[in-house]
Coordinates of C-alpha atoms in Angstrom, one line a residue:
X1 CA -19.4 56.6 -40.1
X2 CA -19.6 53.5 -42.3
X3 CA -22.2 52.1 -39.3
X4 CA -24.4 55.0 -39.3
X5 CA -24.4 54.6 -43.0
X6 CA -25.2 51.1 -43.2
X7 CA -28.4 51.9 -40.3
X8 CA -29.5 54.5 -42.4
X9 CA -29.6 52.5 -45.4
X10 CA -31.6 49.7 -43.8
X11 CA -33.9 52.4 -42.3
X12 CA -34.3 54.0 -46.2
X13 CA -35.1 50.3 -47.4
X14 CA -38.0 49.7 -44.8
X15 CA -39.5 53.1 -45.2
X16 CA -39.6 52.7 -48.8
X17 CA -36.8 55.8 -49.8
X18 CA -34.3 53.3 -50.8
X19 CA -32.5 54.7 -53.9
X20 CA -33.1 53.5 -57.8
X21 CA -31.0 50.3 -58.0
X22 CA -27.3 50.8 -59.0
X23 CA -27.7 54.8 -58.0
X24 CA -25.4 56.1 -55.7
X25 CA -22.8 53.9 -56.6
X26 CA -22.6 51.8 -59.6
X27 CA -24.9 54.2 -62.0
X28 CA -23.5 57.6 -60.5
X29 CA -19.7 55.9 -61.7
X30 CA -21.3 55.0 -64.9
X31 CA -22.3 58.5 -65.6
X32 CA -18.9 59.5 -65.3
X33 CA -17.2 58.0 -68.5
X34 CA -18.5 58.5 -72.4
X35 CA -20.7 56.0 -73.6
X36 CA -18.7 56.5 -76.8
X37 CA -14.9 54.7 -76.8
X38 CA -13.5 51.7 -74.8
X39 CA -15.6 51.4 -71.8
X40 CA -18.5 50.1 -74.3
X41 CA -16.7 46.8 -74.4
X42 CA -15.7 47.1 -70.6
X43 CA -16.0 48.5 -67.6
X44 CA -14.9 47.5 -64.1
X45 CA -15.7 49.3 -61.2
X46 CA -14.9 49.1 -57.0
X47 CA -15.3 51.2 -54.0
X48 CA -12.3 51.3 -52.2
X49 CA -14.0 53.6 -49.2
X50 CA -16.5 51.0 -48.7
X51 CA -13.9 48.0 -48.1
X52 CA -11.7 50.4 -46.0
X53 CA -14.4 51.5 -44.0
X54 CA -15.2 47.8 -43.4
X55 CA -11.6 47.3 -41.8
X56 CA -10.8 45.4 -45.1
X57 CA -6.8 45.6 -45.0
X58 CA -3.4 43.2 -45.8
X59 CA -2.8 41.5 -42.7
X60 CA -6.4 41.1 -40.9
X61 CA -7.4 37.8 -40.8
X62 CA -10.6 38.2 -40.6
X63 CA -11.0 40.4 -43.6
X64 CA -8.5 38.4 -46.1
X65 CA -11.2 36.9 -47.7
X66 CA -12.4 40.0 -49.0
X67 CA -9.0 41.7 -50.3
X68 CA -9.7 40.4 -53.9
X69 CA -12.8 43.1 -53.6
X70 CA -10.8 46.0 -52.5
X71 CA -9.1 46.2 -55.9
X72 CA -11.8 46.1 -57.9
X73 CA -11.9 48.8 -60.1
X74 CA -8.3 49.2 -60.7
X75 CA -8.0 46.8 -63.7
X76 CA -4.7 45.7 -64.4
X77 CA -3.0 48.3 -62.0
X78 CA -4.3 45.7 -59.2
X79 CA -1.6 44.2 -58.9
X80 CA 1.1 47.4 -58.3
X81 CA -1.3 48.9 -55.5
X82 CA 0.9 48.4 -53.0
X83 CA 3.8 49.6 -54.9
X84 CA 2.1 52.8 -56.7
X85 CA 2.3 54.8 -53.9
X86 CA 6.2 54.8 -53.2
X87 CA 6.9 55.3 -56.7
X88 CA 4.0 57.7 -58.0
X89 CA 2.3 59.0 -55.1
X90 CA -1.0 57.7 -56.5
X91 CA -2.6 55.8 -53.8
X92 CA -5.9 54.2 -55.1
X93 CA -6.1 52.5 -51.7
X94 CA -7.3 55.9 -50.2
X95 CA -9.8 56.4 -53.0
X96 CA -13.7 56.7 -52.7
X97 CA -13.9 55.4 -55.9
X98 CA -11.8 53.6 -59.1
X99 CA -13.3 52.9 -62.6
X100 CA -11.4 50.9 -65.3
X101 CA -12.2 51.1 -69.6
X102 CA -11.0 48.9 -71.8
X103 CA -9.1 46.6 -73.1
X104 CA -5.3 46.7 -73.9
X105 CA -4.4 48.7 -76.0
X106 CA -7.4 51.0 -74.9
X107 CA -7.5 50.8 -71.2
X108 CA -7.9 54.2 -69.0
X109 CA -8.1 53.9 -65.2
X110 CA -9.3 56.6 -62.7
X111 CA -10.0 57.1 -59.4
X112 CA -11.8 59.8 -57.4
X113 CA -11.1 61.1 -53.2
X114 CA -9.1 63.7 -52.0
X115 CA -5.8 63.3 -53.9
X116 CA -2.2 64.9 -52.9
X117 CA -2.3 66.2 -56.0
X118 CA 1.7 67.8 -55.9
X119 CA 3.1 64.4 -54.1
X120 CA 2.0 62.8 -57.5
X121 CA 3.1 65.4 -59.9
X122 CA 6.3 66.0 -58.0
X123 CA 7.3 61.9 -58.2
X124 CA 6.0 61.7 -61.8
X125 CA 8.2 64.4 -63.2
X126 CA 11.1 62.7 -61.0
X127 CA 10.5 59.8 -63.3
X128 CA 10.4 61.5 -66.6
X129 CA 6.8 62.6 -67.3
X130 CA 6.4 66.2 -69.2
X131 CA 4.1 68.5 -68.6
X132 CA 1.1 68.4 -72.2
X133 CA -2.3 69.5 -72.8
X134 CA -4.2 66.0 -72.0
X135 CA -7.4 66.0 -73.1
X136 CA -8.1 69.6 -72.9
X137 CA -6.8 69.3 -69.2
X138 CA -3.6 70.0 -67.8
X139 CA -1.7 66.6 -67.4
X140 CA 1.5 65.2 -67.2
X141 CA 2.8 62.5 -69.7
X142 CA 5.9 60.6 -71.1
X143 CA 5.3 60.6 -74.8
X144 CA 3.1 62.8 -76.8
X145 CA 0.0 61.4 -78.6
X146 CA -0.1 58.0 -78.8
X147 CA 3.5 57.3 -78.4
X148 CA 4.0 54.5 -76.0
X149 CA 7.5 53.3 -75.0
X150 CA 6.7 49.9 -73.6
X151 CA 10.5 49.6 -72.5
X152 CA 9.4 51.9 -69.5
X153 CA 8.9 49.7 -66.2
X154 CA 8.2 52.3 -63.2
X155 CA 7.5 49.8 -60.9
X156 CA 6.7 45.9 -62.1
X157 CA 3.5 44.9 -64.2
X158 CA 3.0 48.7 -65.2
X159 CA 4.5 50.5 -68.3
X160 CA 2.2 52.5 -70.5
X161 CA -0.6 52.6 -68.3
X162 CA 0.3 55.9 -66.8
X163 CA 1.9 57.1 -70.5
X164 CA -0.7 60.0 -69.6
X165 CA -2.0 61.1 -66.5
X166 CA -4.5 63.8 -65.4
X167 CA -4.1 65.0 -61.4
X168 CA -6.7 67.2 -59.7
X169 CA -7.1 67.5 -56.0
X170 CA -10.2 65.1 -56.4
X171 CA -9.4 62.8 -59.3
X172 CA -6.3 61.3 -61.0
X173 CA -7.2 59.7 -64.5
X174 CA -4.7 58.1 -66.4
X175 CA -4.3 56.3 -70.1
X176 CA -1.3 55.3 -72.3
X177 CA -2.9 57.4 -75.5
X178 CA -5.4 60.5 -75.5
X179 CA -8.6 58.6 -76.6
X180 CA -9.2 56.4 -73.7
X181 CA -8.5 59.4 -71.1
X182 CA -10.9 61.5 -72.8
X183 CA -13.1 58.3 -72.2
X184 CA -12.4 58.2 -68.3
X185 CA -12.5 61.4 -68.1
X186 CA -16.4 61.9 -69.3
X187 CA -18.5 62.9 -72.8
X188 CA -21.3 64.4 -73.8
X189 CA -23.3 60.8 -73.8
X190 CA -22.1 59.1 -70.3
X191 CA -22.8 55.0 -70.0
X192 CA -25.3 55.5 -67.3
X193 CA -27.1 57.0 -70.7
X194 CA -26.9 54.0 -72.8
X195 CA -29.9 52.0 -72.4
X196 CA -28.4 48.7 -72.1
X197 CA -25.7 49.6 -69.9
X198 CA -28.0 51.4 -68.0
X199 CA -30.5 48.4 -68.0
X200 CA -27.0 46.2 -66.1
X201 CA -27.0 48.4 -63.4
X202 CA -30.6 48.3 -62.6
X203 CA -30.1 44.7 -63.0
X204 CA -26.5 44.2 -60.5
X205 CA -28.1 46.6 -58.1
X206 CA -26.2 47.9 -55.0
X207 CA -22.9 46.6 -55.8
X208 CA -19.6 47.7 -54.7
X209 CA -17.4 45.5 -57.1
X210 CA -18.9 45.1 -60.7
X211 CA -17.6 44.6 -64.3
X212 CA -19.8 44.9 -67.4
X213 CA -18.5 43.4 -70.3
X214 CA -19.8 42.9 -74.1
X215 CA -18.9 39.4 -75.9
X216 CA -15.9 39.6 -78.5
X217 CA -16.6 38.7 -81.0
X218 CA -20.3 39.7 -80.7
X219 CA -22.7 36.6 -80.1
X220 CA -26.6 37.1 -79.1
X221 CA -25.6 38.3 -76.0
X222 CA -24.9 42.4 -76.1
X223 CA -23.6 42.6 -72.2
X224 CA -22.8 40.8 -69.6
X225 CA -22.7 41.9 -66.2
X226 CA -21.0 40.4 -62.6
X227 CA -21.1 41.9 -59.3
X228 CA -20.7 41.4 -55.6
X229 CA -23.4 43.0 -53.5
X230 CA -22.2 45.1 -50.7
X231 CA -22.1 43.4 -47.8
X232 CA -22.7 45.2 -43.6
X233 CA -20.0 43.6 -42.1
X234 CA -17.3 41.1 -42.4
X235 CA -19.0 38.0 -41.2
X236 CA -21.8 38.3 -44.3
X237 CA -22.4 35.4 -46.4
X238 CA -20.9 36.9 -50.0
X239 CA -23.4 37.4 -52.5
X240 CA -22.3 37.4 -56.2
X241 CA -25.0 38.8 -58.9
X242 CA -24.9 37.4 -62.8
X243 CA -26.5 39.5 -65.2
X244 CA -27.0 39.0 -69.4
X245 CA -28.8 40.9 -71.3
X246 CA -29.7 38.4 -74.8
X247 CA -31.2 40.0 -77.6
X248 CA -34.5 39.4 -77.5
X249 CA -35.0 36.8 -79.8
X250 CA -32.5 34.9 -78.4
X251 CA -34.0 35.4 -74.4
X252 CA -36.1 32.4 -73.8
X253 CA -33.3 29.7 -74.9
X254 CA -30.5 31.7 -73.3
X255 CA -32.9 31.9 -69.9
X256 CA -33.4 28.0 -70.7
X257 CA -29.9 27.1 -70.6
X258 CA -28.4 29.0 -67.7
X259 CA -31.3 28.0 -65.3
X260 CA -30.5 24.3 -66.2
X261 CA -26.7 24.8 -66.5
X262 CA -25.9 27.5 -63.3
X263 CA -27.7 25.3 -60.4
X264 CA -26.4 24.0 -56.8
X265 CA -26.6 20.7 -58.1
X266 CA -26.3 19.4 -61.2
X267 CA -24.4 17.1 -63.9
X268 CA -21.0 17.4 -65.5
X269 CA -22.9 17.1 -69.0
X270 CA -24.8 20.1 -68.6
X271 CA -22.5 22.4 -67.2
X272 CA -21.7 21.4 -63.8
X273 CA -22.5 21.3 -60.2
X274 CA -22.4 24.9 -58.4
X275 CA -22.9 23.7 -54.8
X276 CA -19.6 23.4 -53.8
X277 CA -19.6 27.3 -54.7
X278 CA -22.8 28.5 -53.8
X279 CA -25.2 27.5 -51.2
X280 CA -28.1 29.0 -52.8
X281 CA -28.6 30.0 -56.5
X282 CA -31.7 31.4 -57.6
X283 CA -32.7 32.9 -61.4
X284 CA -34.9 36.1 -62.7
X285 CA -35.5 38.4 -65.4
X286 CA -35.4 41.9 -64.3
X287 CA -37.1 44.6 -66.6
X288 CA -35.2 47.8 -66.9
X289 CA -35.1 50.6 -69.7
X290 CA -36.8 48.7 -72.2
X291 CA -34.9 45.8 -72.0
X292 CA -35.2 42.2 -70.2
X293 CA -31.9 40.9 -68.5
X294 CA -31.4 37.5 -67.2
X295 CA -30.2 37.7 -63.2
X296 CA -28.2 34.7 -61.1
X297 CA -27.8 35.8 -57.6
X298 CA -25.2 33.4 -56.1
X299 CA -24.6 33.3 -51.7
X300 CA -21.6 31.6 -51.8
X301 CA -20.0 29.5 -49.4
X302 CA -17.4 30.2 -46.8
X303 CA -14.3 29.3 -48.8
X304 CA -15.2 30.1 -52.7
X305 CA -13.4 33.7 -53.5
X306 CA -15.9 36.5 -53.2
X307 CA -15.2 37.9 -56.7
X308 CA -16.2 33.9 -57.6
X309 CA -18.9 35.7 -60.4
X310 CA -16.0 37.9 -62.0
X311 CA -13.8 34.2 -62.0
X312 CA -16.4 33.0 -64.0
X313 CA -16.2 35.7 -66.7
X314 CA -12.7 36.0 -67.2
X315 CA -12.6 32.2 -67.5
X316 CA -15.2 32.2 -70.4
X317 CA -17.8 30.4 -68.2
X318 CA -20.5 32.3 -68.6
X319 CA -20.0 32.4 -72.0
X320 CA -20.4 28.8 -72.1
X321 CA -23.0 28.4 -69.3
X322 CA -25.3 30.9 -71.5
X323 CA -24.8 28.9 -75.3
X324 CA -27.5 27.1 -75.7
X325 CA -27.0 23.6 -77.2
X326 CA -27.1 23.1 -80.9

């Protein structure tokens, strides 16, 4: 399936049907959570079918450079993947799709396929969890409100996270307090409806790993946004995309300073050398919904990580690639 898919895609670019950048994938998830609430300051997303459908799985060799990518999306339940199914039933592995909000305290987490729905409510009231009105859905939960007991370990690295949990045969959404899983869950105004969110998708493209993020505190940049493209098969080159969006009177010496600071080769003074990273960087702006963003597109090497772009934003690089000098 996942090679007829990739044909057809090619076949849909060279014809000239090729979908909206980000639709499909990146904007369709987008459209999915409120605009209003924690995934404003972040939001992560992956495509777990994709990777799977690639033969992206522990113990093939050829594919362990792309694992990091498979968990995108899941946030800070990454790391008890392989342990959430045992204990909860929840299997994001098996998803089509996972979306993470937030920030701790806020953080929701969701993931869309064809869920066995009763495995996870049957191992979830084994544990403890009651059933509550969630949202205005049925759901289960272990405290009511926004009661969090963070002395509950239910397997390691996650406590609270599933404080509150919503399972359908097609979705499981889950929170540690109401607000963020009525967030996940959808609104009246999605993200794909705010214009500069929506203006970061245009800009990342077809991506199947991306995290949008807004500066804390709040700087002359409104988002930033990191991505990895979606690649045909194993053997691709990966190719990370940067996006930031400035405020407009701050573009031209934002633009300025990351074309002279993210480059192949460089000095330590202004930033640093990216060759030993990427083999080819290249810079534009991309116009989208009113707004200009600033796009890196990184092909990266054969040994830097493939979520190399998403490194750089959780380290604070970008932050400091796109200050311009006082």
């Amino acid at each position: 399936m996942r090679k007829v898919g990739v044909a057809l895609t090619a076949l849909l670019v060279l014809t000239g049907c090729a979908e909206k950048p980000g639709e499909g994938g990146l904007r369709d998830a987008m459209a999915t959570v409120s605009a209003e609430g924690p995934a404003a300051a972040y939001f992560e997303y992956g495509e777990p079918s994709w990777w799977r459908d690639l033969g992206v799985e522990p113990g093939s060799p050829e594919a362990r450079r792309w694992l990091p990518a498979a968990v995108s999306g899941l946030g800070s339940l990454a790391t008890a993947a392989d342990a959430l199914p045992k204990a909860t039933g929840l299997t994001p592995a098996t998803g089509t799709r996972a979306i993470s909000i937030g920030a701790p305290p806020h953080q929701a987490f969701r993931y869309d396929g064809d869920i066995q729905a009763d495995d996870v409510r049957t191992k979830l009231t084994a544990l403890g969890a009651k059933p509550r009105d969630l949202a205005g859905h049925e759901g289960l939960s272990f405290a009511p409100g926004n009661e969090i007991d963070l002395s509950r370990v239910i397997v390691p690295g996650v406590t609270n996270q599933l404080n509150q949990v919503v399972i359908t045969d097609t979705q499981v959404a889950t929170a540690s307090a109401p607000d963020p899983l009525a967030a996940v869950l959808g609104g009246d105004s999605t993200l794909a409806d705010n214009p500069p969110h929506a203006a970061m998708a245009t800009c990342l493209g077809d991506v199947a790993a991306a995290t949008i993020m807004a500066p804390s505190p709040a700087t002359t940049i409104t988002l930033y946004g990191v991505g990895l493209r979606r690649p045909s098969g194993l053997n691709d080159q990966p190719v990370n995309v940067i996006c930031v969006l400035p405020s407009p009177s701050a573009t031209a010496d934002v633009e300025r300073t990351l074309t002279a600071r993210l480059t192949p080769a460089g000095n330590m003074r202004d930033g640093g050398t990216y060759g030993k990273h990427a083999t080819e960087i290249t810079h534009e702006r991309v116009s989208a919904d009113d707004h200009t963003v600033l796009r890196a597109v990184l092909t990266l090497n054969g040994t830097t990580n493939v979520m190399f772009a998403n490194q750089m934003l959780y380290r604070g690089e970008l932050q400091t690639l796109t200050t311009p000098s006082s």
